[in-house]
XYZ file of C-alpha atoms in Angstrom:
538
model
C 93.033 47.130 78.214
C 90.998 49.893 76.582
C 89.528 52.487 78.801
C 86.097 53.883 78.793
C 87.336 57.094 77.241
C 89.078 55.330 74.386
C 86.058 53.168 73.703
C 83.815 56.372 73.479
C 86.198 57.892 71.046
C 86.292 54.804 69.051
C 82.413 54.731 69.042
C 82.237 58.341 67.973
C 84.779 57.829 65.188
C 82.874 54.731 63.879
C 79.549 56.641 63.975
C 80.852 59.582 62.114
C 82.480 57.404 59.587
C 79.334 55.378 59.246
C 77.264 58.471 58.710
C 79.749 59.803 56.037
C 79.633 56.211 54.317
C 75.704 56.367 54.369
C 75.804 59.868 52.790
C 78.196 58.858 50.089
C 76.246 55.725 49.406
C 72.972 57.599 48.984
C 74.719 60.114 46.688
C 75.796 57.250 44.490
C 72.442 55.500 44.402
C 70.615 58.729 43.583
C 73.231 59.425 40.857
C 73.008 55.983 39.379
C 69.432 55.161 39.456
C 66.878 56.961 37.132
C 65.232 58.558 40.109
C 63.932 61.265 37.812
C 61.490 58.695 36.132
C 60.303 57.546 39.553
C 59.731 61.248 40.806
C 58.221 62.225 37.437
C 55.920 59.218 37.566
C 54.739 59.926 41.041
C 54.373 63.639 40.412
C 52.358 62.690 37.190
C 49.941 60.538 39.334
C 49.709 62.759 42.339
C 49.754 65.958 40.345
C 47.223 64.685 38.069
C 44.836 64.178 41.058
C 44.641 68.079 41.448
C 43.714 69.151 44.954
C 43.230 65.500 45.830
C 47.006 64.989 45.502
C 47.977 66.207 48.991
C 45.024 64.351 50.501
C 45.956 61.152 48.868
C 49.443 61.545 50.145
C 48.332 62.291 53.686
C 46.186 59.035 53.542
C 49.061 57.064 52.293
C 51.274 58.455 55.152
C 48.553 57.543 57.696
C 48.351 53.911 56.396
C 52.091 53.571 56.475
C 52.344 54.759 60.013
C 49.713 52.558 61.338
C 51.288 49.409 59.435
C 54.980 50.098 60.811
C 56.022 51.036 57.097
C 58.806 53.533 57.292
C 57.546 56.959 55.881
C 60.870 58.243 54.589
C 60.098 57.589 50.886
C 56.834 59.294 51.220
C 58.281 62.273 52.995
C 61.039 62.594 50.327
C 58.369 62.401 47.671
C 56.345 65.195 49.258
C 59.424 67.409 49.293
C 60.142 66.714 45.585
C 56.497 67.090 44.447
C 54.885 69.796 46.648
C 58.059 71.772 47.668
C 59.030 72.814 51.196
C 55.883 74.547 52.521
C 53.172 72.219 51.161
C 55.340 69.149 51.589
C 55.952 69.958 55.208
C 52.278 70.526 55.912
C 51.228 67.301 54.100
C 53.766 65.016 55.971
C 53.084 66.713 59.295
C 49.334 66.099 59.046
C 49.807 62.572 57.789
C 52.448 61.599 60.503
C 50.471 63.293 63.339
C 47.158 61.720 62.490
C 48.968 58.364 61.959
C 50.563 58.635 65.362
C 47.318 59.559 66.902
C 45.451 56.661 65.424
C 48.171 54.213 66.459
C 48.109 55.588 70.054
C 44.243 54.973 70.110
C 44.622 51.488 68.730
C 47.203 50.706 71.410
C 45.141 52.046 74.195
C 41.729 50.835 73.418
C 41.906 48.131 70.705
C 45.073 46.090 70.942
C 46.422 46.999 74.374
C 47.168 43.410 75.373
C 49.172 42.669 72.293
C 51.204 45.849 72.553
C 51.708 45.332 76.191
C 53.087 41.777 75.492
C 55.461 43.256 73.001
C 56.790 45.712 75.578
C 56.923 43.698 78.786
C 60.431 42.434 78.364
C 61.852 45.769 77.439
C 63.463 47.177 80.569
C 64.155 50.567 78.964
C 60.511 50.860 78.177
C 59.657 50.322 81.715
C 62.005 53.171 82.608
C 60.474 55.359 79.918
C 57.028 54.599 81.194
C 57.940 55.953 84.746
C 59.585 58.829 83.215
C 56.487 59.879 81.263
C 54.442 59.398 84.407
C 56.674 61.975 86.179
C 57.651 64.178 83.224
C 54.468 63.767 81.029
C 54.635 65.600 77.645
C 58.288 66.828 78.227
C 59.475 63.155 78.045
C 57.285 62.427 74.994
C 58.940 65.421 73.275
C 62.388 64.369 74.118
C 61.644 60.969 72.702
C 60.268 62.354 69.456
C 63.455 64.370 69.048
C 65.690 61.472 69.966
C 66.349 58.232 67.954
C 65.992 56.078 71.185
C 62.934 54.401 69.836
C 61.702 54.042 66.209
C 58.951 56.490 65.359
C 56.364 53.892 64.409
C 57.035 51.855 67.663
C 56.761 54.900 69.819
C 53.273 55.598 68.575
C 51.981 52.226 69.887
C 53.987 52.212 73.196
C 52.658 55.668 74.230
C 49.109 54.056 74.311
C 50.366 52.042 77.420
C 51.592 55.013 79.266
C 49.689 57.326 81.523
C 49.903 60.396 79.131
C 46.770 61.922 78.060
C 45.744 61.844 74.237
C 45.707 65.610 73.432
C 49.006 66.553 75.062
C 50.549 63.495 73.401
C 49.221 64.587 69.948
C 50.250 68.211 70.278
C 53.737 67.355 71.671
C 54.240 64.748 69.055
C 53.338 67.153 66.294
C 55.631 69.745 67.503
C 58.637 67.567 68.239
C 58.399 65.836 64.876
C 58.494 69.018 62.891
C 62.411 69.450 62.753
C 62.870 65.955 61.397
C 59.930 66.419 59.036
C 61.326 69.589 57.643
C 64.711 68.010 57.254
C 63.550 64.997 55.113
C 61.306 67.239 53.216
C 64.069 69.448 52.421
C 66.084 66.431 51.207
C 63.137 65.464 49.042
C 63.129 69.037 47.686
C 66.746 68.911 47.019
C 66.536 65.562 45.320
C 63.682 66.859 43.242
C 65.666 69.746 42.169
C 68.778 67.530 41.383
C 66.825 65.081 39.031
C 64.387 67.676 37.583
C 64.779 68.083 33.894
C 62.602 71.131 33.678
C 65.674 73.524 33.640
C 69.235 73.827 34.699
C 69.495 75.817 37.931
C 71.986 78.534 38.413
C 75.127 78.163 40.826
C 73.417 80.715 43.118
C 70.245 78.570 43.385
C 72.306 75.597 44.113
C 74.289 77.375 46.733
C 71.151 78.499 48.441
C 69.696 75.105 48.524
C 72.941 73.662 49.792
C 73.270 76.182 52.628
C 69.648 75.705 53.635
C 70.158 71.860 53.612
C 73.417 72.170 55.737
C 71.769 74.548 58.218
C 68.705 72.308 58.581
C 71.030 69.187 59.169
C 73.092 71.090 61.728
C 70.006 72.302 63.756
C 68.402 68.800 63.549
C 71.614 67.167 64.806
C 71.942 69.730 67.657
C 68.520 69.373 68.662
C 68.614 65.547 68.526
C 71.799 65.322 70.593
C 70.590 67.664 73.159
C 67.163 65.791 73.492
C 69.109 62.526 73.660
C 71.284 63.789 76.533
C 68.431 64.982 78.542
C 66.420 61.767 77.895
C 69.209 59.672 78.892
C 69.529 61.692 82.278
C 65.828 60.931 82.968
C 65.730 57.398 81.664
C 69.050 56.051 82.671
C 68.307 57.039 86.394
C 65.287 54.906 86.397
C 67.149 52.041 84.880
C 69.759 52.346 87.627
C 67.104 52.385 90.278
C 65.625 49.231 88.759
C 68.962 47.615 88.877
C 69.557 48.460 92.558
C 65.986 47.472 93.429
C 66.439 43.985 91.997
C 70.048 43.681 93.245
C 71.223 42.945 89.788
C 74.644 44.111 88.460
C 74.611 47.144 86.094
C 74.597 45.950 82.468
C 78.164 46.085 81.150
C 77.058 46.613 77.393
C 76.925 50.330 76.624
C 73.838 51.280 74.716
C 75.857 53.754 72.779
C 78.044 50.756 71.635
C 74.919 48.946 70.446
C 73.781 52.001 68.552
C 77.274 52.320 67.087
C 77.208 48.839 65.764
C 73.726 49.325 64.458
C 74.740 52.416 62.444
C 77.905 50.655 61.259
C 75.678 47.793 60.017
C 73.401 50.130 58.214
C 76.480 51.948 56.615
C 77.928 48.535 55.387
C 74.527 47.623 53.920
C 74.224 50.998 52.288
C 77.723 50.657 50.634
C 77.077 47.082 49.416
C 73.662 48.328 47.966
C 75.357 51.309 46.284
C 78.067 49.016 44.921
C 75.462 46.618 43.439
C 73.614 49.582 41.873
C 76.645 50.902 40.407
C 77.746 47.507 38.942
C 74.313 46.753 37.569
C 73.182 50.226 36.574
C 72.148 49.516 33.101
C 70.062 46.502 33.900
C 68.264 48.358 36.752
C 67.807 51.367 34.628
C 66.148 49.449 31.869
C 63.716 47.788 34.484
C 62.862 51.131 36.145
C 62.422 52.672 32.560
C 60.043 49.959 31.841
C 57.976 50.706 35.041
C 57.873 54.421 34.912
C 59.182 55.593 31.422
C 57.931 55.270 27.894
C 57.112 51.553 27.177
C 59.716 49.510 25.297
C 58.647 48.322 21.946
C 60.013 46.167 19.174
C 59.893 48.319 16.055
C 58.733 46.646 12.865
C 57.433 47.831 9.532
C 53.807 46.842 9.679
C 52.154 48.870 6.762
C 52.350 48.240 3.033
C 53.951 50.795 0.858
C 50.753 50.917 -1.416
C 51.992 53.715 -3.775
C 48.472 53.659 -5.471
C 46.726 54.642 -2.320
C 45.145 57.901 -1.573
C 47.156 60.836 -0.553
C 46.380 63.582 2.120
C 46.602 67.247 1.553
C 48.499 68.836 4.526
C 48.710 72.193 3.037
C 46.469 73.863 5.790
C 49.004 72.785 8.466
C 51.883 73.963 6.295
C 50.208 77.489 6.021
C 49.729 77.644 9.753
C 53.290 76.639 10.557
C 54.769 78.923 8.133
C 52.725 81.782 9.662
C 53.133 81.177 13.239
C 56.303 79.361 13.760
C 59.673 81.236 13.775
C 63.053 79.847 12.798
C 64.233 77.518 15.463
C 60.755 76.047 16.212
C 59.423 79.033 18.365
C 55.668 79.264 18.250
C 53.585 82.553 18.317
C 50.812 81.117 20.385
C 48.978 84.466 20.722
C 48.694 84.793 16.883
C 48.057 81.068 16.367
C 45.036 81.415 18.844
C 43.420 83.967 16.447
C 43.831 81.319 13.724
C 42.107 78.393 15.594
C 39.527 77.973 12.972
C 42.145 76.976 10.404
C 43.736 74.475 12.831
C 40.424 72.985 13.463
C 39.652 72.619 9.774
C 42.978 70.774 9.423
C 42.266 68.557 12.269
C 38.984 67.654 10.466
C 41.016 66.757 7.456
C 43.161 64.466 9.661
C 39.980 62.895 11.180
C 38.434 62.131 7.662
C 41.478 60.518 6.296
C 40.752 56.939 5.008
C 43.278 55.262 7.263
C 42.874 51.692 6.010
C 43.550 52.706 2.372
C 46.791 54.725 3.031
C 50.227 53.557 2.197
C 53.018 53.428 4.673
C 54.541 56.920 4.145
C 51.038 58.542 4.002
C 50.193 57.024 7.300
C 53.444 58.005 9.079
C 52.981 61.671 7.667
C 49.456 61.672 8.865
C 50.365 60.467 12.336
C 53.335 62.903 12.747
C 51.182 65.804 11.533
C 48.168 64.824 13.529
C 50.355 64.547 16.634
C 51.942 67.930 16.217
C 48.664 69.532 15.257
C 46.885 68.029 18.130
C 49.615 69.281 20.515
C 49.168 72.773 19.290
C 45.395 72.554 19.771
C 46.024 71.176 23.343
C 48.116 74.149 24.390
C 45.647 76.521 22.843
C 42.826 74.926 24.799
C 44.661 75.604 28.127
C 46.416 78.857 26.950
C 48.172 80.765 28.535
C 50.353 78.109 30.245
C 54.075 78.185 31.108
C 54.566 74.507 30.233
C 52.577 71.665 28.796
C 53.084 70.029 32.241
C 50.935 72.815 33.681
C 47.887 71.027 31.946
C 46.206 68.408 34.196
C 47.732 64.905 33.536
C 44.140 63.586 32.706
C 43.741 66.207 29.947
C 47.301 65.880 28.487
C 49.031 62.910 26.900
C 46.582 60.239 28.049
C 43.334 62.099 27.157
C 41.689 59.899 24.442
C 40.418 62.819 22.190
C 42.271 63.112 18.921
C 40.681 61.671 15.752
C 43.154 60.253 13.368
C 41.781 58.656 10.287
C 38.445 57.861 12.119
C 40.361 56.478 15.068
C 40.146 58.263 18.470
C 43.556 57.997 20.232
C 45.496 59.831 23.002
C 48.697 61.378 22.140
C 50.581 58.623 23.922
C 48.644 56.057 22.018
C 49.566 57.836 18.867
C 53.323 57.703 19.678
C 53.739 54.507 21.652
C 51.006 52.250 20.048
C 50.712 53.582 16.455
C 54.078 54.971 15.452
C 56.756 53.261 17.478
C 55.769 49.664 17.121
C 54.753 49.829 13.387
C 57.378 51.870 11.929
C 61.127 50.975 12.229
C 62.050 54.661 12.228
C 63.892 56.281 15.218
C 64.067 59.478 13.567
C 60.320 60.123 14.473
C 61.588 61.152 17.941
C 63.036 64.298 16.278
C 59.802 64.876 14.349
C 57.189 64.719 17.185
C 57.098 67.942 19.091
C 55.594 68.186 22.546
C 55.432 71.849 22.858
C 58.604 72.166 25.084
C 61.842 74.026 24.725
C 63.585 70.856 25.192
C 61.756 69.093 22.335
C 63.007 69.150 18.865
C 62.082 72.248 16.963
C 58.680 72.418 15.221
C 59.147 72.601 11.377
C 57.731 75.467 9.449
C 56.089 73.035 7.162
C 53.971 69.689 7.420
C 55.509 66.384 6.665
C 54.598 65.198 3.299
C 54.688 61.523 2.295
C 56.410 62.318 -1.010
C 59.338 63.952 0.847
C 59.138 62.110 4.107
C 62.596 60.596 4.218
C 64.193 63.793 3.171
C 62.379 65.722 5.820
C 63.016 63.340 8.495
C 66.711 63.390 7.630
C 66.912 66.928 7.480
C 65.002 67.382 10.848
C 67.369 64.850 12.623
C 70.516 66.833 11.143
C 69.035 69.955 12.538
C 68.748 68.420 15.965
C 72.449 67.245 15.812
C 73.645 70.634 14.607
C 72.534 72.451 17.919
C 73.812 72.277 21.376
C 70.325 72.020 22.976
C 70.146 68.484 21.840
C 73.759 67.315 20.692
C 77.247 68.236 21.448
C 80.361 66.226 21.155
C 83.400 67.454 23.154
C 86.204 65.871 21.094
C 89.052 66.806 23.502
C 87.321 65.174 26.523
C 85.618 62.329 24.376
C 82.315 63.424 26.044
C 79.033 63.017 24.131
C 76.310 65.086 25.416
C 72.830 64.154 24.096
C 69.199 65.128 24.441
C 67.375 62.766 26.921
C 65.354 61.599 24.006
C 68.245 59.144 23.475
C 67.903 58.107 26.978
C 64.256 57.661 27.166
C 64.026 55.816 23.832
C 67.387 54.175 23.706
C 66.134 50.750 22.635
C 64.537 52.529 19.445
C 67.926 53.843 18.475
C 69.798 50.674 19.188
C 67.325 48.603 17.084
C 68.509 50.732 14.097
C 72.175 50.995 14.938
C 74.631 49.051 17.052
C 74.578 51.657 19.852
C 73.343 55.093 20.632
C 76.698 56.780 19.838
C 76.914 55.085 16.545
C 73.334 56.323 15.613
C 74.421 59.851 16.623
C 77.707 59.555 14.644
C 75.684 59.297 11.363
C 75.000 63.096 12.015
C 78.529 64.172 13.248
C 81.739 63.607 11.435
C 84.036 64.285 14.406
C 82.102 61.641 16.568
C 82.242 59.172 13.616
C 85.918 59.584 13.385
C 86.268 58.983 17.122
C 84.201 55.869 17.042
C 86.088 54.638 13.975
C 89.358 54.841 16.139
C 87.725 52.606 18.691
C 87.298 55.473 21.187
C 84.161 55.045 23.233
C 82.716 58.401 24.287
C 81.211 59.204 27.676
C 77.553 59.937 27.471
C 76.079 62.708 29.605
C 72.361 63.813 29.255
C 71.561 67.377 28.529
C 68.980 69.241 30.618
C 65.352 68.905 29.177
C 63.594 72.220 29.482
C 59.777 71.685 29.722
C 59.123 75.460 29.386
C 56.650 76.203 26.552
C 58.470 76.544 23.175
C 56.668 79.986 22.601
C 58.489 82.885 21.028
C 58.369 84.499 24.512
C 60.887 81.798 25.644
C 62.993 82.087 22.570
C 66.736 81.487 23.257
C 69.764 80.401 21.594
C 69.771 76.755 20.477
């Protein structure tokens, strides 16, 4: 028959194994799912709210706390979006205010319902008496211990004798360690999936050391609080048992927690397995929610060789003067030439859209997009990245006149170009003013040479490691995330993404011809401004 000591050791072994399984499952899930799209979308939305962003997240946290919705996702999001300092402040305010409101609801609005919920819980009765004797100290220990779920605690405290302000202050202080831990995890996650730039090994080491230290301190404080709390509460439970002449419960609460943790670990592993086996389908779904919209590319415009032509020479002069080899832009000099850029945008606006042929329209859209992006940067210059511009003023701002039609940059790309031209090479011609974007050509696109220019531009992209690299020995294909974001556009033109890319790489073509399927990895996408100040090897 197993002894209590052997059972305790088995419980401990299962708990630690369960924690390890949960951590591995979480890593698999984060590595498999396109978390960067979700984070980027939330960042876009909240970041676009300006100083309202933190306030909105605080309000969301308060509502989630009152409605018993776990705040873990919001806490992780706060860390990923706002960083450690602001993220911790936002979550701390939201969780504390939410806890205070739940306390007041329990004490003054829904006391009978909450009391009915707690009346059969013998452990709560013991906690109630412990709080009556120990006051805020017991509340602090409970906040640091996983003895009761956070959202449930908020309501149950309203039934206890503790006063409001000691409860609020103690809750705020005791929740800080776990708050900081989850914000830190969110910060790490945001750093891991961020495509802004590739972090150095030293930066990753510092982040990892800080995370491990935070976890260690949190675990230590939690275990210490749990031990002290059990000393207080278990004594009250024993007194209850003796008073009622009932035998001491034979089921160890630690065993119950062990089974619960093991169940959570099993669920996490099963979910991680499902995600891994269905990664592509899930990725397509999530991309549809948060990424560029999926479109079915068709050729919608007539060739119309007899139609009018547009003179793009003004843009060619600007690009030749202010764009250096490799696509680096001298924005300071371009700012002094804003008048010429404005005159060219007037030419774009006055173009007879309905009379233009297919190639004239595509050249107009490509040039109009790139010229409008340059104007957008100049309107907010100096900026370190196009993402520094408020979201409302950036890709969704309906302000750019193309042939008498006022569109946003997103509308130009996703509504006017992608659905109406079966031409995936446009993704290497549209330039969003970032280092990770394809290089800006030193000439405008011209309808008479459009196919030649697009082919040359696509080849340039595949000749540089910033966007394309095929490691023949490892059969690894490293691609710009443009292929990831717009995968359907490329597969509509070729059987697969590797086959499209192979058109511009003989080693990759030979590998595919020999029935070798390369492993695809995505290159970091640097959103730093494509200025000559950020010039680097391509």
